[in-house]
JSON list of C-alpha atoms and ligand atoms in Angstrom, two decimals:
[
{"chain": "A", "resi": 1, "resn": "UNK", "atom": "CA", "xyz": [4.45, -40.82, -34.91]},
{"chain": "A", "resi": 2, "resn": "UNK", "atom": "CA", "xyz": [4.56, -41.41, -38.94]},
{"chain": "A", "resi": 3, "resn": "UNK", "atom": "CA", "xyz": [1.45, -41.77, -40.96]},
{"chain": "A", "resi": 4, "resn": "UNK", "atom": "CA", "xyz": [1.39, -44.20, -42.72]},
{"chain": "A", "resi": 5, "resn": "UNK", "atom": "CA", "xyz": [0.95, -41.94, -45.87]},
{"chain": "A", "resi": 6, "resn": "UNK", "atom": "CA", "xyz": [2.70, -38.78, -46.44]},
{"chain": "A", "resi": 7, "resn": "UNK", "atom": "CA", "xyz": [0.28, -35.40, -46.06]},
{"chain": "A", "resi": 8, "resn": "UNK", "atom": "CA", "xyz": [1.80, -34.36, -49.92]},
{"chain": "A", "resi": 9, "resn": "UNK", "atom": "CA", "xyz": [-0.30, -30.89, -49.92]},
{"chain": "A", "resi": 10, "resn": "UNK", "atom": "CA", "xyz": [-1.82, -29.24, -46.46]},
{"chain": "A", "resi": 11, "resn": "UNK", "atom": "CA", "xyz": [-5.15, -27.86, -46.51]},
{"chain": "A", "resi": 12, "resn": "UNK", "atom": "CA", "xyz": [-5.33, -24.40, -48.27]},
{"chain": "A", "resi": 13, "resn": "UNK", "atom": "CA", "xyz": [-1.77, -24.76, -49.74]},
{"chain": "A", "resi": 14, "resn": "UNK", "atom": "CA", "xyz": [-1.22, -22.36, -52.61]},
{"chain": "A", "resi": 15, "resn": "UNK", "atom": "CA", "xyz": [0.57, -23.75, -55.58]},
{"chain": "A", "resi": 16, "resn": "UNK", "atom": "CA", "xyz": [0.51, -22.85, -59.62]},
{"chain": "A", "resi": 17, "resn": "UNK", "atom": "CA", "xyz": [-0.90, -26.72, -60.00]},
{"chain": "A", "resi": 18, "resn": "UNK", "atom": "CA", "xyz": [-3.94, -25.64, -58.77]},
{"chain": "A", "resi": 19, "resn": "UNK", "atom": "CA", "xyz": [-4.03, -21.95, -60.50]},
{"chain": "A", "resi": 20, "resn": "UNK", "atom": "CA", "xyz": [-2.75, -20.05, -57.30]},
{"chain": "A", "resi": 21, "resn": "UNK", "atom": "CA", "xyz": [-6.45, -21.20, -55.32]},
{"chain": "A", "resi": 22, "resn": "UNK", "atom": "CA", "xyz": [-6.43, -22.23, -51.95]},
{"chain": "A", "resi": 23, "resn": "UNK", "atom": "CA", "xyz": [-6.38, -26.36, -51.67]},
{"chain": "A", "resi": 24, "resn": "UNK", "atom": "CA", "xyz": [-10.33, -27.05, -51.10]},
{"chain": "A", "resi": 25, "resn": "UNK", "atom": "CA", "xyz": [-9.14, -30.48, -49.43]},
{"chain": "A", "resi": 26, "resn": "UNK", "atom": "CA", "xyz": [-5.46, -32.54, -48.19]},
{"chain": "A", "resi": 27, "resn": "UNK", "atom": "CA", "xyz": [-3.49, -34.84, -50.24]},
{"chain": "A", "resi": 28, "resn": "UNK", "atom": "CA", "xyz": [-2.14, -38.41, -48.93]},
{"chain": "A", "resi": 29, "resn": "UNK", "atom": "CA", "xyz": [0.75, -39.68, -50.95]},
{"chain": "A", "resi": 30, "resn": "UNK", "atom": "CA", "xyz": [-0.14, -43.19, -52.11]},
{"chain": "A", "resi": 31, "resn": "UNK", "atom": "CA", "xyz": [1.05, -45.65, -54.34]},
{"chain": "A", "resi": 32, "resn": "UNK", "atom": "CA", "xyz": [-1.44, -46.33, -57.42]},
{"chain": "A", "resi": 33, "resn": "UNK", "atom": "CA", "xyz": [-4.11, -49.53, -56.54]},
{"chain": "A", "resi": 34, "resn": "UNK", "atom": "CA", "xyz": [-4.22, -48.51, -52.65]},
{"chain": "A", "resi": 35, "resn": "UNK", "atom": "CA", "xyz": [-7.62, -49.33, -51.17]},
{"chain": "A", "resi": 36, "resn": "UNK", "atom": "CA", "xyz": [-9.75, -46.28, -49.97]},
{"chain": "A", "resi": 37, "resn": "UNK", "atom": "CA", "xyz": [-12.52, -46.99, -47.74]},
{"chain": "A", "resi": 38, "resn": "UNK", "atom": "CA", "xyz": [-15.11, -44.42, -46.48]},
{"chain": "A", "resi": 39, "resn": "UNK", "atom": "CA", "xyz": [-14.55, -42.14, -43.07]},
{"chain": "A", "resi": 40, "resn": "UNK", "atom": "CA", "xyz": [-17.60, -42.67, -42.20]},
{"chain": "A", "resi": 41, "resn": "UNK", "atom": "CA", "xyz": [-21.41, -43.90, -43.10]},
{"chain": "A", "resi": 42, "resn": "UNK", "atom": "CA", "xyz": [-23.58, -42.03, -45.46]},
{"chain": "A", "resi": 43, "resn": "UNK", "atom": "CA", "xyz": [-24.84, -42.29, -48.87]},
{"chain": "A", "resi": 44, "resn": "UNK", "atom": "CA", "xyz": [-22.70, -41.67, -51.92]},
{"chain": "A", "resi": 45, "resn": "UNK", "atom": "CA", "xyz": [-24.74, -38.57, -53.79]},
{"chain": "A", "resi": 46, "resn": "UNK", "atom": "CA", "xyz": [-22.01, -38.08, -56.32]},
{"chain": "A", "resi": 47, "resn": "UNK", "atom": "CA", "xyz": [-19.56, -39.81, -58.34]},
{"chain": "A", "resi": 48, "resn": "UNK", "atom": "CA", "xyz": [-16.86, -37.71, -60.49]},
{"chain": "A", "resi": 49, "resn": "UNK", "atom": "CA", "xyz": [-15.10, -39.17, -63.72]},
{"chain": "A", "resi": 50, "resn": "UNK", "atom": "CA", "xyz": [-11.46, -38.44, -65.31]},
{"chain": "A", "resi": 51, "resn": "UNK", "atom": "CA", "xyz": [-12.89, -35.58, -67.01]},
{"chain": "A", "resi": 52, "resn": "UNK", "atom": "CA", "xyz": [-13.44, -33.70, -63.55]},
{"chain": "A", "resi": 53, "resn": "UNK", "atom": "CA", "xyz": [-10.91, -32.09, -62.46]},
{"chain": "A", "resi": 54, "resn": "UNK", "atom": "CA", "xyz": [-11.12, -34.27, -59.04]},
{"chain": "A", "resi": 55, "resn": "UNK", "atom": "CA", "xyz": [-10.52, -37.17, -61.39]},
{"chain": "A", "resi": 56, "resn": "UNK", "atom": "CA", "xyz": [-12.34, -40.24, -60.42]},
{"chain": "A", "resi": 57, "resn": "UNK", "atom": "CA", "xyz": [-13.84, -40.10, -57.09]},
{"chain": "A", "resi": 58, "resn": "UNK", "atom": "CA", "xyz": [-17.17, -39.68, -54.86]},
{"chain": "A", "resi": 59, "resn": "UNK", "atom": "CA", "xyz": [-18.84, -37.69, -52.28]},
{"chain": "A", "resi": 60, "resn": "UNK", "atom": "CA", "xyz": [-20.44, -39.44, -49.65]},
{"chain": "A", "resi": 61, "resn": "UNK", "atom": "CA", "xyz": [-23.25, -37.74, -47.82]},
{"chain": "A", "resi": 62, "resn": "UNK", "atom": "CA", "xyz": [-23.19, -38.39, -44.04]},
{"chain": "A", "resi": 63, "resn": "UNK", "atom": "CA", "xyz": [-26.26, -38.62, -42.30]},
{"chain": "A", "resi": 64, "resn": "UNK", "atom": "CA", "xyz": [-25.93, -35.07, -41.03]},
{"chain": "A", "resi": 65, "resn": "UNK", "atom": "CA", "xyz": [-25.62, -33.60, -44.20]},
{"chain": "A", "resi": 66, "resn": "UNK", "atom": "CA", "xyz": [-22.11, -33.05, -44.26]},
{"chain": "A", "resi": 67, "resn": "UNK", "atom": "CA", "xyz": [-19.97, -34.48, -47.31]},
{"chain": "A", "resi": 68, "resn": "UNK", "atom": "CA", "xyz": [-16.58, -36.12, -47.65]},
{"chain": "A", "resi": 69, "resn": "UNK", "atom": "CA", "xyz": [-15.22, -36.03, -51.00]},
{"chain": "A", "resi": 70, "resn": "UNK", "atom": "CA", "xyz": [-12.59, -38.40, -52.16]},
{"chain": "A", "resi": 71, "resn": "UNK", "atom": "CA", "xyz": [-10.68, -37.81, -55.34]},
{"chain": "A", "resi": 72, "resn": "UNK", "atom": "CA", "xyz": [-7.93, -38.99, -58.56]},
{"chain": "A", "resi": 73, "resn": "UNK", "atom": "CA", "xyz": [-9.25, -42.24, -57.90]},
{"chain": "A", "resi": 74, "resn": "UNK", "atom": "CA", "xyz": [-8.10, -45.37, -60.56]},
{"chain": "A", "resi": 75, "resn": "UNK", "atom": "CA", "xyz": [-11.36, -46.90, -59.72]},
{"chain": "A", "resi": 76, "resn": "UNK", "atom": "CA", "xyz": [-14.67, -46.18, -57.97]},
{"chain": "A", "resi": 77, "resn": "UNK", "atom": "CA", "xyz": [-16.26, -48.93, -56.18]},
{"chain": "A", "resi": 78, "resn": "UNK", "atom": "CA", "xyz": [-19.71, -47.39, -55.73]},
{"chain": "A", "resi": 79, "resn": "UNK", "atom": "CA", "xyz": [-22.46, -45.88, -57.52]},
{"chain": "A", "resi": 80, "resn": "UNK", "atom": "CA", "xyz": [-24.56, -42.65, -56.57]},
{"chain": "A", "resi": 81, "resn": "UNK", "atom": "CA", "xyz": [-26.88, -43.82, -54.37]},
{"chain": "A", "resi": 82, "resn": "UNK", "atom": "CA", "xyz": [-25.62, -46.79, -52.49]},
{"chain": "A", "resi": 83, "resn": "UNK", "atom": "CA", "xyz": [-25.22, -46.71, -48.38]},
{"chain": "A", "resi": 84, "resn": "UNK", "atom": "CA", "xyz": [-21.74, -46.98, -47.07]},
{"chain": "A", "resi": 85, "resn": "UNK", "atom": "CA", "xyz": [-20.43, -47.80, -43.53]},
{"chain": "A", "resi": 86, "resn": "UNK", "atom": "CA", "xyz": [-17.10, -46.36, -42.21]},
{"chain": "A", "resi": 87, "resn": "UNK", "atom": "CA", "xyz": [-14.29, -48.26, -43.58]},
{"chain": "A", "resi": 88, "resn": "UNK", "atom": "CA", "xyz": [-16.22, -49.96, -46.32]},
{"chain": "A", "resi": 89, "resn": "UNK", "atom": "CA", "xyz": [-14.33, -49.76, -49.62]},
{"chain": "A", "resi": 90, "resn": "UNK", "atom": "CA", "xyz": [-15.08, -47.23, -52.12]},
{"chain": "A", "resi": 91, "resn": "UNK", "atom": "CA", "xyz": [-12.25, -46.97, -54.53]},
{"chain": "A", "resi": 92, "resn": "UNK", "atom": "CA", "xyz": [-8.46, -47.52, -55.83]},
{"chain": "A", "resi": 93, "resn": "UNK", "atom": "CA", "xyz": [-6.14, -44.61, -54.96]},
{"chain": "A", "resi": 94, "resn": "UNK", "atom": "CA", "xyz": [-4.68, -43.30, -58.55]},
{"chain": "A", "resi": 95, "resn": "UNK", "atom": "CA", "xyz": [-3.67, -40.18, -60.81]},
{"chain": "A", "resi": 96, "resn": "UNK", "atom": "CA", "xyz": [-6.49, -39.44, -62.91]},
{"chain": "A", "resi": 97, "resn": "UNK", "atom": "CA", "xyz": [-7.35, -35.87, -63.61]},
{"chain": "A", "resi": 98, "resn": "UNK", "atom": "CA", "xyz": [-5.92, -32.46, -62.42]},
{"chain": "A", "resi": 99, "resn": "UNK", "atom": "CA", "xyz": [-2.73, -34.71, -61.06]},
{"chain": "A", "resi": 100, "resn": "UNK", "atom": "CA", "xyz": [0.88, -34.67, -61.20]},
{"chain": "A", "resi": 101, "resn": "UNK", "atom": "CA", "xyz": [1.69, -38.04, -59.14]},
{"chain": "A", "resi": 102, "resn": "UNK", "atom": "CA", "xyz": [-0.57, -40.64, -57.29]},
{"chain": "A", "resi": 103, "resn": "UNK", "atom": "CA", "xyz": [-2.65, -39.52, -54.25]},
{"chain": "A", "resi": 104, "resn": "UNK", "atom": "CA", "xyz": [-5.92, -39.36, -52.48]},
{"chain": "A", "resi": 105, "resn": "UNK", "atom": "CA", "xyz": [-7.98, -36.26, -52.26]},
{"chain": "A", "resi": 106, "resn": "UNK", "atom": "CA", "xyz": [-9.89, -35.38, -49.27]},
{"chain": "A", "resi": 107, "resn": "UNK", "atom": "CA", "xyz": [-12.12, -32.75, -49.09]},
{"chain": "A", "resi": 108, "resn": "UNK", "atom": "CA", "xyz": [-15.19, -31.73, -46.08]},
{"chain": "A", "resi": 109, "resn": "UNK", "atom": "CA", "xyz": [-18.24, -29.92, -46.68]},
{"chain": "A", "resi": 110, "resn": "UNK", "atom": "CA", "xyz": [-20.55, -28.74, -43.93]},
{"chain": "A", "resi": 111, "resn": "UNK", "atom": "CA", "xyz": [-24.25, -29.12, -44.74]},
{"chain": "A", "resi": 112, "resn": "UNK", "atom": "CA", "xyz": [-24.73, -25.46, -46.35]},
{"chain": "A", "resi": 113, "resn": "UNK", "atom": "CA", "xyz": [-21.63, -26.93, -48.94]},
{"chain": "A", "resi": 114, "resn": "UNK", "atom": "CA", "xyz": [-18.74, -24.42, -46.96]},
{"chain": "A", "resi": 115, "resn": "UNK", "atom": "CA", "xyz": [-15.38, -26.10, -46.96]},
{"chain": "A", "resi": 116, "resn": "UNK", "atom": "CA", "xyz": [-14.00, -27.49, -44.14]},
{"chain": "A", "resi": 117, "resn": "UNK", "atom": "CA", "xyz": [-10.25, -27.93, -43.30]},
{"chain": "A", "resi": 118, "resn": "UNK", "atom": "CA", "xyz": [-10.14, -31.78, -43.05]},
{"chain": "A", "resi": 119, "resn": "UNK", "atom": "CA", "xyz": [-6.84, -31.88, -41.45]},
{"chain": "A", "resi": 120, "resn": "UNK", "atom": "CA", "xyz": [-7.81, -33.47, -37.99]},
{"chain": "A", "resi": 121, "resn": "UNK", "atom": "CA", "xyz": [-9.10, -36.52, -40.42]},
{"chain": "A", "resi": 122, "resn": "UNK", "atom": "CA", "xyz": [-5.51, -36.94, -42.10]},
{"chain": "A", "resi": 123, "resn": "UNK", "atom": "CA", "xyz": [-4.31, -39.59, -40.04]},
{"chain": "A", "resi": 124, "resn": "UNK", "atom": "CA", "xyz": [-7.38, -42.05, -39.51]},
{"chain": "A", "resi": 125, "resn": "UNK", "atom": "CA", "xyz": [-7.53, -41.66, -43.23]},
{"chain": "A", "resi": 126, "resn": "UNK", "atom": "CA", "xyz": [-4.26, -42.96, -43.82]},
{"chain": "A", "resi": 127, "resn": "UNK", "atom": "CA", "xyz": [-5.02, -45.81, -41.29]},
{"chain": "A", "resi": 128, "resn": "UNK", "atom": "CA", "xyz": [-8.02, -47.05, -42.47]},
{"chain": "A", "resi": 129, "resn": "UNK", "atom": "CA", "xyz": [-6.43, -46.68, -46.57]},
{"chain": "A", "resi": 130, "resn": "UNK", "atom": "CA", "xyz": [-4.43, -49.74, -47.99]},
{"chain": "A", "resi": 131, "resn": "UNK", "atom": "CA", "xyz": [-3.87, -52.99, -47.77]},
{"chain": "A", "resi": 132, "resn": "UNK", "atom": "CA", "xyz": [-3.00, -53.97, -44.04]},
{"chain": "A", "resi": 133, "resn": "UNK", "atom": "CA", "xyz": [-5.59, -51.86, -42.02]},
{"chain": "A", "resi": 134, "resn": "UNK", "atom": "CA", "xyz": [-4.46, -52.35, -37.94]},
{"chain": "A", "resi": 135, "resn": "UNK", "atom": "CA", "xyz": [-6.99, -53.90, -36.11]},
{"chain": "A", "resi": 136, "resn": "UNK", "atom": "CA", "xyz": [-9.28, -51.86, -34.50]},
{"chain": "A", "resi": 137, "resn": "UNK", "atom": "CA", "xyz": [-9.06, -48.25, -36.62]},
{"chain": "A", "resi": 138, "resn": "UNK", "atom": "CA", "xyz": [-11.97, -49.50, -38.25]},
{"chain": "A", "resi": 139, "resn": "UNK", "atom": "CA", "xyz": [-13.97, -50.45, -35.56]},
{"chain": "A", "resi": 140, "resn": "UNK", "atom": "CA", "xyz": [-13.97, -47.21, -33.67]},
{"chain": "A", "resi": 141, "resn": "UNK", "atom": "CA", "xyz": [-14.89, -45.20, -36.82]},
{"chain": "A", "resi": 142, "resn": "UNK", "atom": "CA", "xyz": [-18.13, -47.44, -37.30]},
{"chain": "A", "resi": 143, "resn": "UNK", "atom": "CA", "xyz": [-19.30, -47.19, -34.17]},
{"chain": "A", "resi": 144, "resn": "UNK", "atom": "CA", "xyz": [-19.91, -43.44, -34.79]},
{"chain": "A", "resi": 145, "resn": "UNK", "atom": "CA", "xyz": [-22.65, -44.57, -37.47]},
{"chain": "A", "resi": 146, "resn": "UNK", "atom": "CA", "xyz": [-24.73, -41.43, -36.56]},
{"chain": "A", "resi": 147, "resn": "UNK", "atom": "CA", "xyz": [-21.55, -39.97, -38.29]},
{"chain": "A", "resi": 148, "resn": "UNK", "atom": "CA", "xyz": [-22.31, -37.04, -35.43]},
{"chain": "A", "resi": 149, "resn": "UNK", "atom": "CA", "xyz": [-18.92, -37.80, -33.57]},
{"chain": "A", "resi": 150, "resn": "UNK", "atom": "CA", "xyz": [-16.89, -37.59, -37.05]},
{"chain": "A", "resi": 151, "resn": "UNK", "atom": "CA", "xyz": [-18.55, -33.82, -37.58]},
{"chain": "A", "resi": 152, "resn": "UNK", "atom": "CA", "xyz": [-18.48, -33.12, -34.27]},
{"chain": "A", "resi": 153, "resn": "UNK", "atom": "CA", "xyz": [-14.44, -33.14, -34.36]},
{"chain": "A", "resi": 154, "resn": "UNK", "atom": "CA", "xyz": [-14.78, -30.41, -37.07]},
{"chain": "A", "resi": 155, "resn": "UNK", "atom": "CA", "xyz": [-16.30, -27.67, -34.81]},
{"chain": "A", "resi": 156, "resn": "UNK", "atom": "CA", "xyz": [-13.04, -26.58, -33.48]},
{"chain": "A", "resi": 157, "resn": "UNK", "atom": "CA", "xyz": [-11.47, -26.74, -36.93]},
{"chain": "A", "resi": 158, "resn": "UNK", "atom": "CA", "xyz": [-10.86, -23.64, -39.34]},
{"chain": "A", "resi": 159, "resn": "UNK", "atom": "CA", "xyz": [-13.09, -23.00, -41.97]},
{"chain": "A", "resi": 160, "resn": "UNK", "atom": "CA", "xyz": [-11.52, -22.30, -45.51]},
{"chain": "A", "resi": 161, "resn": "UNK", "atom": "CA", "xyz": [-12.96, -18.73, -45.76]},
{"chain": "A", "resi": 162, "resn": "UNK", "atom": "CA", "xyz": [-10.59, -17.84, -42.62]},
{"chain": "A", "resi": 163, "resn": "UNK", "atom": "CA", "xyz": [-7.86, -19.68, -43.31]},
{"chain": "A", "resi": 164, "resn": "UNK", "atom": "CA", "xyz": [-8.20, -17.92, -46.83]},
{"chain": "A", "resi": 165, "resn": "UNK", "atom": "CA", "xyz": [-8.03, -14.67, -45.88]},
{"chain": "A", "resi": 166, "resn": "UNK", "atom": "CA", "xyz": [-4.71, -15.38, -43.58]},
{"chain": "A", "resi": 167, "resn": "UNK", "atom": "CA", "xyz": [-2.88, -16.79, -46.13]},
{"chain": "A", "resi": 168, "resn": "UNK", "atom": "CA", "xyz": [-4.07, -14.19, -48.88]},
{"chain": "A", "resi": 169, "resn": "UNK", "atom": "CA", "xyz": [-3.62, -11.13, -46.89]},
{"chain": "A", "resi": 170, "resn": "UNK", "atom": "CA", "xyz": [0.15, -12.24, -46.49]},
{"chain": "A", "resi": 171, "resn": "UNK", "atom": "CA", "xyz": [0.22, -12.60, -49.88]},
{"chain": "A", "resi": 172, "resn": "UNK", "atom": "CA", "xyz": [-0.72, -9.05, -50.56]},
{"chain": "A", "resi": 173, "resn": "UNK", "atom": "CA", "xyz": [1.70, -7.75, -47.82]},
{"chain": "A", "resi": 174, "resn": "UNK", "atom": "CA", "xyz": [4.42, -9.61, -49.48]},
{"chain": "A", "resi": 175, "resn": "UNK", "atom": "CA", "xyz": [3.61, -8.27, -52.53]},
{"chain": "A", "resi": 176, "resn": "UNK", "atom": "CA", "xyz": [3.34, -4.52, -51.36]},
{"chain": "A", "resi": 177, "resn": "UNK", "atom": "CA", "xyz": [6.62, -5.13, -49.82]},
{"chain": "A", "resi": 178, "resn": "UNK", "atom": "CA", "xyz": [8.11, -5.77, -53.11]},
{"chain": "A", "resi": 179, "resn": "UNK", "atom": "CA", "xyz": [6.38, -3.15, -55.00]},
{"chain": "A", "resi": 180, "resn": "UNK", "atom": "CA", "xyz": [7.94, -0.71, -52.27]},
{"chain": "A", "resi": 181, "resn": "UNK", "atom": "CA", "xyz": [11.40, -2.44, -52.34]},
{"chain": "A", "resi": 182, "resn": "UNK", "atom": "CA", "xyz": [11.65, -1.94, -56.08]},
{"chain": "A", "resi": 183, "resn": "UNK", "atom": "CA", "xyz": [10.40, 2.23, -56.15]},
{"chain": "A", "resi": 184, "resn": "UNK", "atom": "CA", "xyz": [13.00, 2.40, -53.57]},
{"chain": "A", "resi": 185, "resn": "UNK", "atom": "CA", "xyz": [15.84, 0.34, -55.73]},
{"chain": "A", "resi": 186, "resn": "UNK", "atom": "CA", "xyz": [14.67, 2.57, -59.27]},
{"chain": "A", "resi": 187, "resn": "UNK", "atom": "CA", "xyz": [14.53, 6.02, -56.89]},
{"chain": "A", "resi": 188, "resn": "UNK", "atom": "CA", "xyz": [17.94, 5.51, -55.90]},
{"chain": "A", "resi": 189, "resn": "UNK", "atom": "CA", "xyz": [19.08, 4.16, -59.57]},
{"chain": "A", "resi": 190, "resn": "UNK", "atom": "CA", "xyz": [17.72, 6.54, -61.02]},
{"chain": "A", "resi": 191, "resn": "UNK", "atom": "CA", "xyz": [18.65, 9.40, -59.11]},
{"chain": "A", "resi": 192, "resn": "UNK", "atom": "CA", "xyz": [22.25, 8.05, -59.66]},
{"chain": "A", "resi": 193, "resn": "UNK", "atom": "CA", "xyz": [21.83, 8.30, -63.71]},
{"chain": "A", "resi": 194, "resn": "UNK", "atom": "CA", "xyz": [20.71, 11.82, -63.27]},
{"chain": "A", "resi": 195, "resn": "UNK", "atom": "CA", "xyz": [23.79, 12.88, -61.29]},
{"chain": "A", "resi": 196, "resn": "UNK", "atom": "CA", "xyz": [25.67, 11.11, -64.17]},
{"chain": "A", "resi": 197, "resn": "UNK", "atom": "CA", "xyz": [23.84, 12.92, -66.96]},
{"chain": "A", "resi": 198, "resn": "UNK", "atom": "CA", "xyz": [23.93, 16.20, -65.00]},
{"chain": "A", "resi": 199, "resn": "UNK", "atom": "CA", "xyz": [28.09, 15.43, -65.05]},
{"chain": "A", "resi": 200, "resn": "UNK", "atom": "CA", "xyz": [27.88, 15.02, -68.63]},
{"chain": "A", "resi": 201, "resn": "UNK", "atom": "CA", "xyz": [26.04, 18.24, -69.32]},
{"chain": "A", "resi": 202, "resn": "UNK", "atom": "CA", "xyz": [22.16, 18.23, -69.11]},
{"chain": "A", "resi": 203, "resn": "UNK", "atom": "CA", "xyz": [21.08, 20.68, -67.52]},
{"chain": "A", "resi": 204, "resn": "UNK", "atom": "CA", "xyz": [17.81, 19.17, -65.91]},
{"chain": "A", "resi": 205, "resn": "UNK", "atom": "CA", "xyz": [19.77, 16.34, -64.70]},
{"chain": "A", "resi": 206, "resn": "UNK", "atom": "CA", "xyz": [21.18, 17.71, -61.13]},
{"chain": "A", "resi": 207, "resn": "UNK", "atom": "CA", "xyz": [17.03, 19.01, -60.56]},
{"chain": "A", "resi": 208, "resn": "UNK", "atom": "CA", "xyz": [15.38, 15.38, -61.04]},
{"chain": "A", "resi": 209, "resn": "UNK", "atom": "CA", "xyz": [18.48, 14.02, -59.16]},
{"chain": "A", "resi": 210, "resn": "UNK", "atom": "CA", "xyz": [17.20, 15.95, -56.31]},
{"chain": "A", "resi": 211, "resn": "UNK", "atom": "CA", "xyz": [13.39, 15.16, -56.74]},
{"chain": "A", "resi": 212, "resn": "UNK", "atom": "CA", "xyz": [14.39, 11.26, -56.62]},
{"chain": "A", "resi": 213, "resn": "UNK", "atom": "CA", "xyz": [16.65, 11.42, -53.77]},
{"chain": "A", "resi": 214, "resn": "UNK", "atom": "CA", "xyz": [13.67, 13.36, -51.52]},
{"chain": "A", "resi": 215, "resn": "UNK", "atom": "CA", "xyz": [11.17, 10.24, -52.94]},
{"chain": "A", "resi": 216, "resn": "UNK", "atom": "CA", "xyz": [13.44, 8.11, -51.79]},
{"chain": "A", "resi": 217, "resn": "UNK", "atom": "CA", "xyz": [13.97, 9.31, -48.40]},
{"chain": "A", "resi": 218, "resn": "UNK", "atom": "CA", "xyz": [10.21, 9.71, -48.29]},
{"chain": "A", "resi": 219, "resn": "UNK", "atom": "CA", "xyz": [9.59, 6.07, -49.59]},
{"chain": "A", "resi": 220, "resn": "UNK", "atom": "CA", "xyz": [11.87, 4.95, -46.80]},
{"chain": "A", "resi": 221, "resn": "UNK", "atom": "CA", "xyz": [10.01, 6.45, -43.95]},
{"chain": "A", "resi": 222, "resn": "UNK", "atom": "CA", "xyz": [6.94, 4.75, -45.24]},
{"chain": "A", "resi": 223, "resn": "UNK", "atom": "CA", "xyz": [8.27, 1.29, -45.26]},
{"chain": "A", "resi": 224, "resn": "UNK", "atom": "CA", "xyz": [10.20, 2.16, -41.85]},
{"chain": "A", "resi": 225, "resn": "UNK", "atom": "CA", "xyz": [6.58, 2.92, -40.41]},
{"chain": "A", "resi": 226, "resn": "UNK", "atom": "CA", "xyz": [4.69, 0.67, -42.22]},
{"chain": "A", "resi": 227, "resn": "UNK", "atom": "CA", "xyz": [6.84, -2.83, -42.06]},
{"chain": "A", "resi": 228, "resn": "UNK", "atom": "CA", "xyz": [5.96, -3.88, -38.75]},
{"chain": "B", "resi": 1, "resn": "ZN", "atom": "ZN1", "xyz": [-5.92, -32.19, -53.30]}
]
């Protein structure tokens, strides 16, 4: 089945537009205006302006603790403080700051303020955003009013610390593989230019030849055992 908007940017996504950091939250695709309505009931305790990186937008405690945060809003329908039921309206999807095209921002916090990977929520959110909402999304999200059965889906989830250290220890493999690739590559290279300037007469030439061919056997058998 489709969503109805387009996950643009997973959960923990890596990406220069964010300064190489793990995504804190999910992006939903959406055109500029779209309606955003709460996930579930709470109290809004924060509201963020264009000059935050989040852009326009607003955290809304649950009664548990937890927070959603919602973010690049056009426009914020609430102020800090007010009580909001799932699917009431908080805000117009939009651009505004650290954006390069219209979506909504999601983000989860437990009560201690870890990140949570909000990914389970993606789709309800997209149902209960816009326009035409189908009859009966919004229903079943406000009978959890305890907002329990919302968090309670987030148990099995990853947190961001794990999912973290997945994604940045195959960064650092990646990276060690390419270090090693390119000793190998200049061993090799430059054992050849020493062959060539032992040809043309230095004397030294044919001895460092030799030295780089045994690193380069040597760096071989590392990579061989070590790139499982
Ligand atoms: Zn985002």
């Amino acid at each position: 089945m489709t969503m109805k908007f387009r996950l643009s940017s997973e959960f923990g996504e890596l990406s220069p537009v964010r300064n190489w950091q793990p995504h804190s939250g999910i992006d939903l695709a959406m055109p500029e205006g779209t309606p955003l309505r709460s996930l579930g009931a709470g109290v809004v305790d924060r509201v963020f302006t264009s000059g935050d990186s989040i852009g326009k937008g607003l955290s809304v405690k649950l009664d548990d603790g937890s927070r959603t945060i919602y973010g690049h809003m056009s426009e914020v329908k609430a102020q800090v403080g007010d009580k909001v039921n799932a699917g009431q309206l908080i805000g117009l999807s939009g651009n505004t700051g650290n954006s390069t095209a219209p979506h909504l921002h999601f983000g989860l916090k437990d009560a201690e303020g870890n990140v949570l990977d909000p990914t389970p929520f993606a789709e309800p959110l997209a149902n209960i955003s816009g326009d035409h909402v189908a009859p009966g999304l919004i229903p079943t999200l406000m009978s959890n009013h305890d907002s329990q059965g919302l968090l309670s889906r987030f148990f099995w989830s990853t947190g961001i610390r794990e999912k973290t250290g997945e994604i940045l220890t195959e960064v650092a493999l990646g990276a060690l593989d390419v270090v090693a690739d390119l000793l190998a590559g200049f061993t090799l290279v430059g054992s050849a230019i020493m062959i060539l300037l032992k040809i043309g007469g230095w004397r030294d030439g044919g001895r460092w030849a030799g030295v780089l061919v045994v690193a380069n056997i040597l760096l071989r058998a590392l990579l061989n055992n070590g790139g499982a």
